[in-house]
PDB file of N, CA and C in Angstrom:
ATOM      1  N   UNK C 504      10.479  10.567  -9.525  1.00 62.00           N
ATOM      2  CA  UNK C 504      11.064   9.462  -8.784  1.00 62.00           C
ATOM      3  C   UNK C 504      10.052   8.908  -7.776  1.00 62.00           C
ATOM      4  N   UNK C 505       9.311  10.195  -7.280  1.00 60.00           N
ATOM      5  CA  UNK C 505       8.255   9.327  -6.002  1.00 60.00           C
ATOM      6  C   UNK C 505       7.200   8.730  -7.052  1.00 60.00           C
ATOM      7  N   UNK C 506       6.476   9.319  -7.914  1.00 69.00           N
ATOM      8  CA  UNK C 506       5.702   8.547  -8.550  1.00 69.00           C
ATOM      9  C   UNK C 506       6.312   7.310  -9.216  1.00 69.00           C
ATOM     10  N   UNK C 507       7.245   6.697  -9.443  1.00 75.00           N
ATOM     11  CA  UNK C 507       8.017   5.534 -10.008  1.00 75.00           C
ATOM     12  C   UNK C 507       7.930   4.453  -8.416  1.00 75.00           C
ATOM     13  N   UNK C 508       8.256   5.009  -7.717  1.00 68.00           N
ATOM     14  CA  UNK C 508       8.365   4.703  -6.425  1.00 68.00           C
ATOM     15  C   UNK C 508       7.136   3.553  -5.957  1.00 68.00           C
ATOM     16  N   UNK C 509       5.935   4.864  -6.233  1.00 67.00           N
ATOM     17  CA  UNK C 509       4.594   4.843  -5.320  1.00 67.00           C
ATOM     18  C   UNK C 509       4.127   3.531  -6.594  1.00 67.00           C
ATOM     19  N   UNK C 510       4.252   4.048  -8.007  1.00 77.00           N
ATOM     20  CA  UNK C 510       3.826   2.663  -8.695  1.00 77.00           C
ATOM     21  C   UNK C 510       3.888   1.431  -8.778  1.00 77.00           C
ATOM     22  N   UNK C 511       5.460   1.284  -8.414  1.00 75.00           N
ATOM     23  CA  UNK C 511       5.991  -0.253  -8.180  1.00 75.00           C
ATOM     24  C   UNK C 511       5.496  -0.895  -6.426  1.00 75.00           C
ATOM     25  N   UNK C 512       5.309   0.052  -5.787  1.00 72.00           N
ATOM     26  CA  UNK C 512       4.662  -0.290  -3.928  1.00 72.00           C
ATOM     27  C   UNK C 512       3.659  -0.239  -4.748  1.00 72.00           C
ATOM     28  N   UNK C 513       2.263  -0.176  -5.122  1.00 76.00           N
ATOM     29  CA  UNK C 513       0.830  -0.547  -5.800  1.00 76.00           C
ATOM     30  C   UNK C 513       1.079  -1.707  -6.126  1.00 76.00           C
ATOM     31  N   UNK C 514       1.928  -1.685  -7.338  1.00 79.00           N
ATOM     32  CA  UNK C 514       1.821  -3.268  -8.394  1.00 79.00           C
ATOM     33  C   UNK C 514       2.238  -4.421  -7.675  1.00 79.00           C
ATOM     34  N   UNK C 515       3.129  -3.966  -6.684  1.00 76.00           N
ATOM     35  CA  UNK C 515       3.335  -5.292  -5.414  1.00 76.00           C
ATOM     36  C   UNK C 515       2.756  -5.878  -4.489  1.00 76.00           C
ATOM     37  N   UNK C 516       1.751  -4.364  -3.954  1.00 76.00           N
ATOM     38  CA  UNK C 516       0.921  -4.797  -3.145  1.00 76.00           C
ATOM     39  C   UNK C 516      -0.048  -5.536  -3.494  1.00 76.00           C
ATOM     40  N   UNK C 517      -0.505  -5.588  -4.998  1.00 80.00           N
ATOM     41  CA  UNK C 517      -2.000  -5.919  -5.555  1.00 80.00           C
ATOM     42  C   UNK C 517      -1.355  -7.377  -5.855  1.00 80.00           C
ATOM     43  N   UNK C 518      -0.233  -7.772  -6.098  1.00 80.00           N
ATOM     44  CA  UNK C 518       0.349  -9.087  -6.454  1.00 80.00           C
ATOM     45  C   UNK C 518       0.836  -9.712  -5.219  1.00 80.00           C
ATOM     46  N   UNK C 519       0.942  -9.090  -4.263  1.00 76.00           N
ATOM     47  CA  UNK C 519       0.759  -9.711  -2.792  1.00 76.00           C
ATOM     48  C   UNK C 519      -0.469 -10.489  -2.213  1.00 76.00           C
ATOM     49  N   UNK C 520      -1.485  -9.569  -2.435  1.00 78.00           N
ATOM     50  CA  UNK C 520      -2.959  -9.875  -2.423  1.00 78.00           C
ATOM     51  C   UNK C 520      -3.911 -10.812  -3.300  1.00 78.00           C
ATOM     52  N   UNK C 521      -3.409 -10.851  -4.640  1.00 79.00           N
ATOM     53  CA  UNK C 521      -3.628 -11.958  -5.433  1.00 79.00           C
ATOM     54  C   UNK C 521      -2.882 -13.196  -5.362  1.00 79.00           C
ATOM     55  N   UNK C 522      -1.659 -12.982  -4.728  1.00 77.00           N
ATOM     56  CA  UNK C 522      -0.931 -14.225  -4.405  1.00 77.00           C
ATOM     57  C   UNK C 522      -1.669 -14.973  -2.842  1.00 77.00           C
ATOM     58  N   UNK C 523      -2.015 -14.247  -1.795  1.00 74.00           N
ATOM     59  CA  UNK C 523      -2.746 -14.444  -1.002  1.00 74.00           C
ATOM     60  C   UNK C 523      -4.357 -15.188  -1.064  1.00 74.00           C
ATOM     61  N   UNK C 524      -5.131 -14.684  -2.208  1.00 77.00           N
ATOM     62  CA  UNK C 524      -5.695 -15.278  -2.398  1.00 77.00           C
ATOM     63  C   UNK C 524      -5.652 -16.494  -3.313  1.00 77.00           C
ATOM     64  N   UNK C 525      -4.663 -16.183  -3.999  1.00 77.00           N
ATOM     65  CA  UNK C 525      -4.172 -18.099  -4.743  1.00 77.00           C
ATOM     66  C   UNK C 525      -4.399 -19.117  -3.650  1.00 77.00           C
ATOM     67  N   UNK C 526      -3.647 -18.751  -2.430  1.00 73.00           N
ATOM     68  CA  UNK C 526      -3.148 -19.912  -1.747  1.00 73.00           C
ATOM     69  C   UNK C 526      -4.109 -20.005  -0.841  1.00 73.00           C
ATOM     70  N   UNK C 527      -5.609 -19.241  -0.169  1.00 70.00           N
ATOM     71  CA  UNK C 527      -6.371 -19.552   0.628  1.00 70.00           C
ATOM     72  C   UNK C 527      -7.566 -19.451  -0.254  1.00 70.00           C
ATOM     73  N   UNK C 528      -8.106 -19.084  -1.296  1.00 69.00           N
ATOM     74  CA  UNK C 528      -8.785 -18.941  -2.320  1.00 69.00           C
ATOM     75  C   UNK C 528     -10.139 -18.811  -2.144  1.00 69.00           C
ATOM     76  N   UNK C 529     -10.801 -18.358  -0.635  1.00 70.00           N
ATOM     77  CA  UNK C 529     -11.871 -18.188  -0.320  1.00 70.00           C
ATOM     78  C   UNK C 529     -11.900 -16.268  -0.096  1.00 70.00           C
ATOM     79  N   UNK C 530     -13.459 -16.108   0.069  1.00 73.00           N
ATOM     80  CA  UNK C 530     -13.618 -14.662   0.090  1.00 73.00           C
ATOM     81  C   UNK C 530     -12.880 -13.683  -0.995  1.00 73.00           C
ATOM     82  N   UNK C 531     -12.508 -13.787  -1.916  1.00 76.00           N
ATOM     83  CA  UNK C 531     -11.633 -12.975  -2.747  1.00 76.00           C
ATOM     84  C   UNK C 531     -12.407 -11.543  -3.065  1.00 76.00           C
ATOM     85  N   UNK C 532     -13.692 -11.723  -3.154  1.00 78.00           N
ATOM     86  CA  UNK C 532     -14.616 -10.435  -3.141  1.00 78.00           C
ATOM     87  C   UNK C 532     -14.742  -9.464  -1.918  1.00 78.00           C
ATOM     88  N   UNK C 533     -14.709 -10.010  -0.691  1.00 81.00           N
ATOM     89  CA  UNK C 533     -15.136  -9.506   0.388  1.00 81.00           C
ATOM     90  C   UNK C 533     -13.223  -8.492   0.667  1.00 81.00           C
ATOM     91  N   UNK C 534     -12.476  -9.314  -0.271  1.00 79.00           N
ATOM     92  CA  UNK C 534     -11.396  -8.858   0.031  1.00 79.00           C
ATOM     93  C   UNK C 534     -10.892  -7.615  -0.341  1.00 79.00           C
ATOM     94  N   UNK C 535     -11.144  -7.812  -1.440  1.00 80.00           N
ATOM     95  CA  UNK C 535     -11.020  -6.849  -2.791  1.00 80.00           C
ATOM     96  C   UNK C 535     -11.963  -5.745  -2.578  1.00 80.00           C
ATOM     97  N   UNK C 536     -13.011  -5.574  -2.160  1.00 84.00           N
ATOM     98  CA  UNK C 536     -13.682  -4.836  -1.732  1.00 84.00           C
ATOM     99  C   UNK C 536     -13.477  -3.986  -0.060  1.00 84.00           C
ATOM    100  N   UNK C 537     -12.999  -4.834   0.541  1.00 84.00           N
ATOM    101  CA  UNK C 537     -12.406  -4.548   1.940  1.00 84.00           C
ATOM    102  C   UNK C 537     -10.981  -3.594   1.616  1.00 84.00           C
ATOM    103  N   UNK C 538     -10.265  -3.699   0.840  1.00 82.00           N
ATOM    104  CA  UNK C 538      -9.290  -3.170   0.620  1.00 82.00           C
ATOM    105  C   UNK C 538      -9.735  -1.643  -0.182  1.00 82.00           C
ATOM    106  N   UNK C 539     -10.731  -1.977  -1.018  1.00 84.00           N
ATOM    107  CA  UNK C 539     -10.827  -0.835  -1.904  1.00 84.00           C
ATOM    108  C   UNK C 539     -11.605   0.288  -1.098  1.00 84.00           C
ATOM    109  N   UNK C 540     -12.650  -0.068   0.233  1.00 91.00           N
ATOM    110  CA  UNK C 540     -12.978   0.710   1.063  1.00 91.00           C
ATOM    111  C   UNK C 540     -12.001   1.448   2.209  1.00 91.00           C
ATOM    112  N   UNK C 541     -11.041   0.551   2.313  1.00 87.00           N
ATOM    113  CA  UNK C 541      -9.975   0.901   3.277  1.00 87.00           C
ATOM    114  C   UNK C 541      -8.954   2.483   2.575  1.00 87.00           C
ATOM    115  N   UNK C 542      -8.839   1.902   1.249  1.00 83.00           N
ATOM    116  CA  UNK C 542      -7.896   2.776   0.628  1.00 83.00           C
ATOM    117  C   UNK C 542      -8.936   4.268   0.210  1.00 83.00           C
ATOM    118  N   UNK C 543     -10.128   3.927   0.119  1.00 89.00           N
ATOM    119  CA  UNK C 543     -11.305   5.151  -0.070  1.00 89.00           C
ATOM    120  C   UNK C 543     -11.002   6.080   1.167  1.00 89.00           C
ATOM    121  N   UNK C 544     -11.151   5.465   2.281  1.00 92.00           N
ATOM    122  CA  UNK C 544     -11.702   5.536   3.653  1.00 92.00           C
ATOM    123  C   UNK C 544      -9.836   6.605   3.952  1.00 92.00           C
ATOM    124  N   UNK C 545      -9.036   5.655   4.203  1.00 86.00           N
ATOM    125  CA  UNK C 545      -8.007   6.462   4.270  1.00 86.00           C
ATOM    126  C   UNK C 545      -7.462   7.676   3.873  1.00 86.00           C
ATOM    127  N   UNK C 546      -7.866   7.904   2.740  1.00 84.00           N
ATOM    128  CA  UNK C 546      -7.917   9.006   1.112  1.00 84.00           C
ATOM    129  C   UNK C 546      -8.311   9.602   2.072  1.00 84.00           C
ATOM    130  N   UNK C 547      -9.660   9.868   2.149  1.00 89.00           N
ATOM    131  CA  UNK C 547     -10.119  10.619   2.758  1.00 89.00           C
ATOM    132  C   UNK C 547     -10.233  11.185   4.210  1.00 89.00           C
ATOM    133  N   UNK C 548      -9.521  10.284   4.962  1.00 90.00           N
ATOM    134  CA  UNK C 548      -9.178  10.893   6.303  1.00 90.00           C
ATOM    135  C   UNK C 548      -7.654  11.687   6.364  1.00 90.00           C
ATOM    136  N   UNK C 549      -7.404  11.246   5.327  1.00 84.00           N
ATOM    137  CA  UNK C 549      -5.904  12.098   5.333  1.00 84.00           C
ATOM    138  C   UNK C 549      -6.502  13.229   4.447  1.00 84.00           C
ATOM    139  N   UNK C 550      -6.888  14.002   3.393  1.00 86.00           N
ATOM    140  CA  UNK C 550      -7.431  15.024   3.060  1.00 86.00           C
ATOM    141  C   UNK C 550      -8.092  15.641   3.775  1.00 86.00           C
ATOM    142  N   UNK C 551      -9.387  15.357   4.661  1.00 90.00           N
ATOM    143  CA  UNK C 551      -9.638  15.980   5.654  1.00 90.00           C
ATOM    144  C   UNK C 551      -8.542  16.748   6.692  1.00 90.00           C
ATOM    145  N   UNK C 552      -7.755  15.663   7.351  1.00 88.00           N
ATOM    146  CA  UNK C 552      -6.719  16.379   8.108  1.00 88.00           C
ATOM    147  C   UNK C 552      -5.770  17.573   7.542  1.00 88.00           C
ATOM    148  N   UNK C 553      -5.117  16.982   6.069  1.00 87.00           N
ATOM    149  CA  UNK C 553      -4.314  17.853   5.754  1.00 87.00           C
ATOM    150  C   UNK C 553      -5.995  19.450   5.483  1.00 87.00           C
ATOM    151  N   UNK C 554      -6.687  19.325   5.098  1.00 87.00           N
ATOM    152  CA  UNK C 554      -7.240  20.557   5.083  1.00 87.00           C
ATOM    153  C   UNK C 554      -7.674  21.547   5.824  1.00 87.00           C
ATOM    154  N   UNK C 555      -7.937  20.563   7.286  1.00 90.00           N
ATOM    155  CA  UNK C 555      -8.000  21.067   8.272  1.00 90.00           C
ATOM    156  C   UNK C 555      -6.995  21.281   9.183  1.00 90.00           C
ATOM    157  N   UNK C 556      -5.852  21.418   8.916  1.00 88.00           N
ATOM    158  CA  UNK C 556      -4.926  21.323   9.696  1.00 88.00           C
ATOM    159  C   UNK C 556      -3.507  22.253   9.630  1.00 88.00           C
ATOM    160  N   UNK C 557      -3.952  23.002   8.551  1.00 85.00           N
ATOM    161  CA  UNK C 557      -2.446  24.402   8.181  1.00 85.00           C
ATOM    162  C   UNK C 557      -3.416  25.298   7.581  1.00 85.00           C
ATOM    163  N   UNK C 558      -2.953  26.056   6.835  1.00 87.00           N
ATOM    164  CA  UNK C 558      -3.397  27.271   6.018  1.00 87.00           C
ATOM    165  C   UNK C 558      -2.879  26.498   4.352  1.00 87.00           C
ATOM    166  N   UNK C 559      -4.353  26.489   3.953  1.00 85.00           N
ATOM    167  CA  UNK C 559      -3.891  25.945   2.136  1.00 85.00           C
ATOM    168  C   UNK C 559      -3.049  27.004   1.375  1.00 85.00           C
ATOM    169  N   UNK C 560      -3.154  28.310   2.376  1.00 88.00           N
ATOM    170  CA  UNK C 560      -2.488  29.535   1.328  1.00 88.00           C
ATOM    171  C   UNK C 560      -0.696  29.372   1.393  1.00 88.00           C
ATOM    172  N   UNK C 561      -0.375  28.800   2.307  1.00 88.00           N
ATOM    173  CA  UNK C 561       1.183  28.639   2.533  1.00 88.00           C
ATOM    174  C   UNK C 561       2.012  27.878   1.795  1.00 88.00           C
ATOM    175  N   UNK C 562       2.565  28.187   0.748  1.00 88.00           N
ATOM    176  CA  UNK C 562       3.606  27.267  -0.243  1.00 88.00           C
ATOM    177  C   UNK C 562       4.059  26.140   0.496  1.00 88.00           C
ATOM    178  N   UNK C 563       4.553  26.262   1.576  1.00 90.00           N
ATOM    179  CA  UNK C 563       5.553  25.558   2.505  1.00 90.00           C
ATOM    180  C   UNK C 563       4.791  24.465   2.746  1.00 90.00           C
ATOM    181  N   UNK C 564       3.190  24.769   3.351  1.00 90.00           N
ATOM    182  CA  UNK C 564       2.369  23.529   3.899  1.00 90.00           C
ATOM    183  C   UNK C 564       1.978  23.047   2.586  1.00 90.00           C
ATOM    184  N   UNK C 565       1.756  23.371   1.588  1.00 88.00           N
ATOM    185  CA  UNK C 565       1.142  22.500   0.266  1.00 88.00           C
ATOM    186  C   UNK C 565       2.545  21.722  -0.012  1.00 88.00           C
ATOM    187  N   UNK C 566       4.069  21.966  -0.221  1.00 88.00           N
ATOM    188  CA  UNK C 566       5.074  21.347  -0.692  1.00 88.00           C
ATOM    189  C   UNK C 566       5.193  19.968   0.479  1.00 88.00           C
ATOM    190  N   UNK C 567       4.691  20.501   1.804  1.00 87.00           N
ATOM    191  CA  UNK C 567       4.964  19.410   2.970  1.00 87.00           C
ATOM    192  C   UNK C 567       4.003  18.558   2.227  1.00 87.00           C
ATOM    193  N   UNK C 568       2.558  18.985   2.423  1.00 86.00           N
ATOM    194  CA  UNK C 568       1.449  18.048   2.040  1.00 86.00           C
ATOM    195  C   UNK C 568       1.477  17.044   1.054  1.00 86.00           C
ATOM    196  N   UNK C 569       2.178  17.411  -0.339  1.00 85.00           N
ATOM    197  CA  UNK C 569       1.893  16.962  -1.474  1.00 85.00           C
ATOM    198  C   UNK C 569       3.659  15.900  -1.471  1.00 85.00           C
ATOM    199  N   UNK C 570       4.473  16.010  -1.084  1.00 85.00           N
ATOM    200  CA  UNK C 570       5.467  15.213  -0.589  1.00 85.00           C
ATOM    201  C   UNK C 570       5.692  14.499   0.399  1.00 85.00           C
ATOM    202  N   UNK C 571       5.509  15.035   1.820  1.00 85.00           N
ATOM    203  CA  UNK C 571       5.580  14.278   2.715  1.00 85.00           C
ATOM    204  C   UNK C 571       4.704  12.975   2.993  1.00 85.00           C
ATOM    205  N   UNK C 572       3.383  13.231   3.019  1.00 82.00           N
ATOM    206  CA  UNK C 572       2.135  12.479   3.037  1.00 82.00           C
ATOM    207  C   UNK C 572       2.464  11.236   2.192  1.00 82.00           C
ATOM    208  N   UNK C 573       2.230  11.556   0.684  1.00 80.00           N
ATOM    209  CA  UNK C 573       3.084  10.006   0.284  1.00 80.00           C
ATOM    210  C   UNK C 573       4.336   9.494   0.550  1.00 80.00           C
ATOM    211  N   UNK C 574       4.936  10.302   1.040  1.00 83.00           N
ATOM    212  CA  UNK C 574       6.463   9.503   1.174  1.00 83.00           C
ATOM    213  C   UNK C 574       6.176   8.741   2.666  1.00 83.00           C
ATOM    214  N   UNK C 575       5.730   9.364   3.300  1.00 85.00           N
ATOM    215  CA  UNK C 575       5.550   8.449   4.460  1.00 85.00           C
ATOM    216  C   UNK C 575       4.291   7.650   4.731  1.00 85.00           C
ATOM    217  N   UNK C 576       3.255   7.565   4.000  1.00 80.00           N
ATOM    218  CA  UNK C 576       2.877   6.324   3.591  1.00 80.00           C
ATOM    219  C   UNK C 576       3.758   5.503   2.603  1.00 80.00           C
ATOM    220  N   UNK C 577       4.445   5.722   1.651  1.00 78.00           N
ATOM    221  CA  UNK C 577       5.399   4.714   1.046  1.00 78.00           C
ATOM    222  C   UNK C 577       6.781   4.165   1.789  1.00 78.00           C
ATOM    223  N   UNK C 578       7.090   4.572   2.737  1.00 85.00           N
ATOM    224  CA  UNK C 578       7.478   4.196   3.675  1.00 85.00           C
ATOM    225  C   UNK C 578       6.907   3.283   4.772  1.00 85.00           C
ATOM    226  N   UNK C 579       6.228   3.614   5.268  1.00 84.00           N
ATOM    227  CA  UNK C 579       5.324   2.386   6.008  1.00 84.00           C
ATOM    228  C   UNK C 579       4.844   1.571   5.360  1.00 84.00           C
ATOM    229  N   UNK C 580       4.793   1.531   4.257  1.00 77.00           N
ATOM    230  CA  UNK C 580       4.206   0.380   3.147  1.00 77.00           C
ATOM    231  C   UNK C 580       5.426  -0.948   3.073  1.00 77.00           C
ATOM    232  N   UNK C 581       6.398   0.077   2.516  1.00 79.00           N
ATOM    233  CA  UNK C 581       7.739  -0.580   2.267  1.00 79.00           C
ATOM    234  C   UNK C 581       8.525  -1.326   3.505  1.00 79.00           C
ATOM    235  N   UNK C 582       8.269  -0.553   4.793  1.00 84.00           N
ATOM    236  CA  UNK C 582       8.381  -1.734   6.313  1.00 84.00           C
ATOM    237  C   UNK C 582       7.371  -2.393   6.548  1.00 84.00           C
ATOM    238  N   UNK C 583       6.257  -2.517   6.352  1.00 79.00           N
ATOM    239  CA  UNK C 583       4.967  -3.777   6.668  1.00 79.00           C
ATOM    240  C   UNK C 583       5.707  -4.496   5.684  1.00 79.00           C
ATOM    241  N   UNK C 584       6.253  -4.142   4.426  1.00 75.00           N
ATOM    242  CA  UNK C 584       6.019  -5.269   3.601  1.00 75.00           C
ATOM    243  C   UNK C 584       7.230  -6.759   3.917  1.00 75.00           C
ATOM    244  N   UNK C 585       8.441  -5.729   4.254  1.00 80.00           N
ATOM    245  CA  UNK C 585       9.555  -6.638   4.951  1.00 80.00           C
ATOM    246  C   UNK C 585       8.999  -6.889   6.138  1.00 80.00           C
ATOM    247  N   UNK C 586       8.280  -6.573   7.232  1.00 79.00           N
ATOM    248  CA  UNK C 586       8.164  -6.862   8.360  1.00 79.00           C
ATOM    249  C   UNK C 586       6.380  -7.837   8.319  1.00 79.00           C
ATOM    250  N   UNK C 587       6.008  -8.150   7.639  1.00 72.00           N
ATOM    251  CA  UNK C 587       4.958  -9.364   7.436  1.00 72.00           C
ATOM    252  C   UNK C 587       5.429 -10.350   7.207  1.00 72.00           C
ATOM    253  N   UNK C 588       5.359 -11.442   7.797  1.00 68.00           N
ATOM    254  CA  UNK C 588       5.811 -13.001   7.707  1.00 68.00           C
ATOM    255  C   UNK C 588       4.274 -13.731   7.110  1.00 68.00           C
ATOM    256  N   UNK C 589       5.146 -13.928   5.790  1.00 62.00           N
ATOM    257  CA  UNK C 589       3.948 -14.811   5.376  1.00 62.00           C
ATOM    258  C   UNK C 589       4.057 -16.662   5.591  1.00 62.00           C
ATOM    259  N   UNK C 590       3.244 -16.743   5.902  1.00 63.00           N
ATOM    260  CA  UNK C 590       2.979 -18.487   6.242  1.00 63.00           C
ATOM    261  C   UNK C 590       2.881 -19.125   5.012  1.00 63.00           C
ATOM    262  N   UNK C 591       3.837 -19.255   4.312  1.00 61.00           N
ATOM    263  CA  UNK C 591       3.604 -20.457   2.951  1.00 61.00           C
ATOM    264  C   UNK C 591       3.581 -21.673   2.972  1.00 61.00           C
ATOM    265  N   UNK C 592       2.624 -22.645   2.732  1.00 62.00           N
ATOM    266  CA  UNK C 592       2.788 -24.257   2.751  1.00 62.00           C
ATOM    267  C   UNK C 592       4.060 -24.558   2.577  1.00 62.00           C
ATOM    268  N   UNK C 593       5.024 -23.996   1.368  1.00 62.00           N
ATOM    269  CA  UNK C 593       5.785 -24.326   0.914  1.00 62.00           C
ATOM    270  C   UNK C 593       6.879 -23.325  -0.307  1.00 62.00           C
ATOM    271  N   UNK C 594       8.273 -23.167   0.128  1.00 61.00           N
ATOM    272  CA  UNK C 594       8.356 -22.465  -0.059  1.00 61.00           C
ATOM    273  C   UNK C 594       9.010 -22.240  -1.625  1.00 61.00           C
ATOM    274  N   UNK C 595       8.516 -21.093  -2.397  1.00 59.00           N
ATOM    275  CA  UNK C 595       8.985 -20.577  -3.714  1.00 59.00           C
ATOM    276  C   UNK C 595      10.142 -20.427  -4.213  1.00 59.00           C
ATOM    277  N   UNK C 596      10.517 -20.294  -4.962  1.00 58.00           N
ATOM    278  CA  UNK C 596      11.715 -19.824  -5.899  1.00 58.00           C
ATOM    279  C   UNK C 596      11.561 -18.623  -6.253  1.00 58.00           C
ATOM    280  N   UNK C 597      12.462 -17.310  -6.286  1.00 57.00           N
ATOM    281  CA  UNK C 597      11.638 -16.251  -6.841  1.00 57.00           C
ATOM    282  C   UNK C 597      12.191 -16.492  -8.256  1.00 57.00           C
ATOM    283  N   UNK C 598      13.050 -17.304  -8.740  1.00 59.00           N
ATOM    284  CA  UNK C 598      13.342 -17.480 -10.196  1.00 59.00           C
ATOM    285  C   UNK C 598      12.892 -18.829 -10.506  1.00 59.00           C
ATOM    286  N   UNK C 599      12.224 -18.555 -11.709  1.00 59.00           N
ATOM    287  CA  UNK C 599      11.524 -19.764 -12.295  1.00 59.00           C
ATOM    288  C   UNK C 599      12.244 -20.459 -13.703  1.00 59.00           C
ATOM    289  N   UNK C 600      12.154 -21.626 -13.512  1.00 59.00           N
ATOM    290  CA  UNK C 600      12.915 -22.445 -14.420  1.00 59.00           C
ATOM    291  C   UNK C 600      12.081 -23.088 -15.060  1.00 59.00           C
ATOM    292  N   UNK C 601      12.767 -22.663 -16.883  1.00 57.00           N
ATOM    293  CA  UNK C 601      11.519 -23.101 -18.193  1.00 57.00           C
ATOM    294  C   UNK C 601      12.302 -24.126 -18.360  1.00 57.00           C
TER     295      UNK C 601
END
């Protein structure tokens, strides 16, 4: 269920970001790259912490680690995403008419 979860918060976010760059259509590299260092960069400050920060031998801290950690980044994902006001020229339909 969390991995179903965590996939559909990805595929939204990356279609957030491509929709973003539709509508201002400059820098799209610097972006895409800014993001992909951010998400490197993060990875790895949260692995550091969780390794440095319990005993890896404890069932209890690996079940916290390996659950909690994404759930509460998919949680803060899922409130930025309602709580960002995007500035649209103009506004969409989310249903489209053929």
């Amino acid at each position: 269920m969390l991995g179903i979860g965590f996939s559909l918060e990805l595929s939204n976010a990356v279609g957030f970001i491509a929709d973003f760059l539709k509508m201002y259509g400059t820098s799209g590299g610097f972006v895409w790259g800014f993001i992909s260092f951010f998400d490197k960069a993060s990875s790895g400050i949260a692995l550091f912490i969780i390794t440095n920060a319990g005993d890896l031998g404890d069932s209890l801290y690996i079940r916290i680690c390996v659950v909690g950690v994404p759930l509460a980044a998919s949680i803060v994902g899922v409130l930025m995403t309602f709580l960002v006001d995007l500035q649209t020229p103009h506004k969409k339909s989310i249903v489209r008419s053929f």
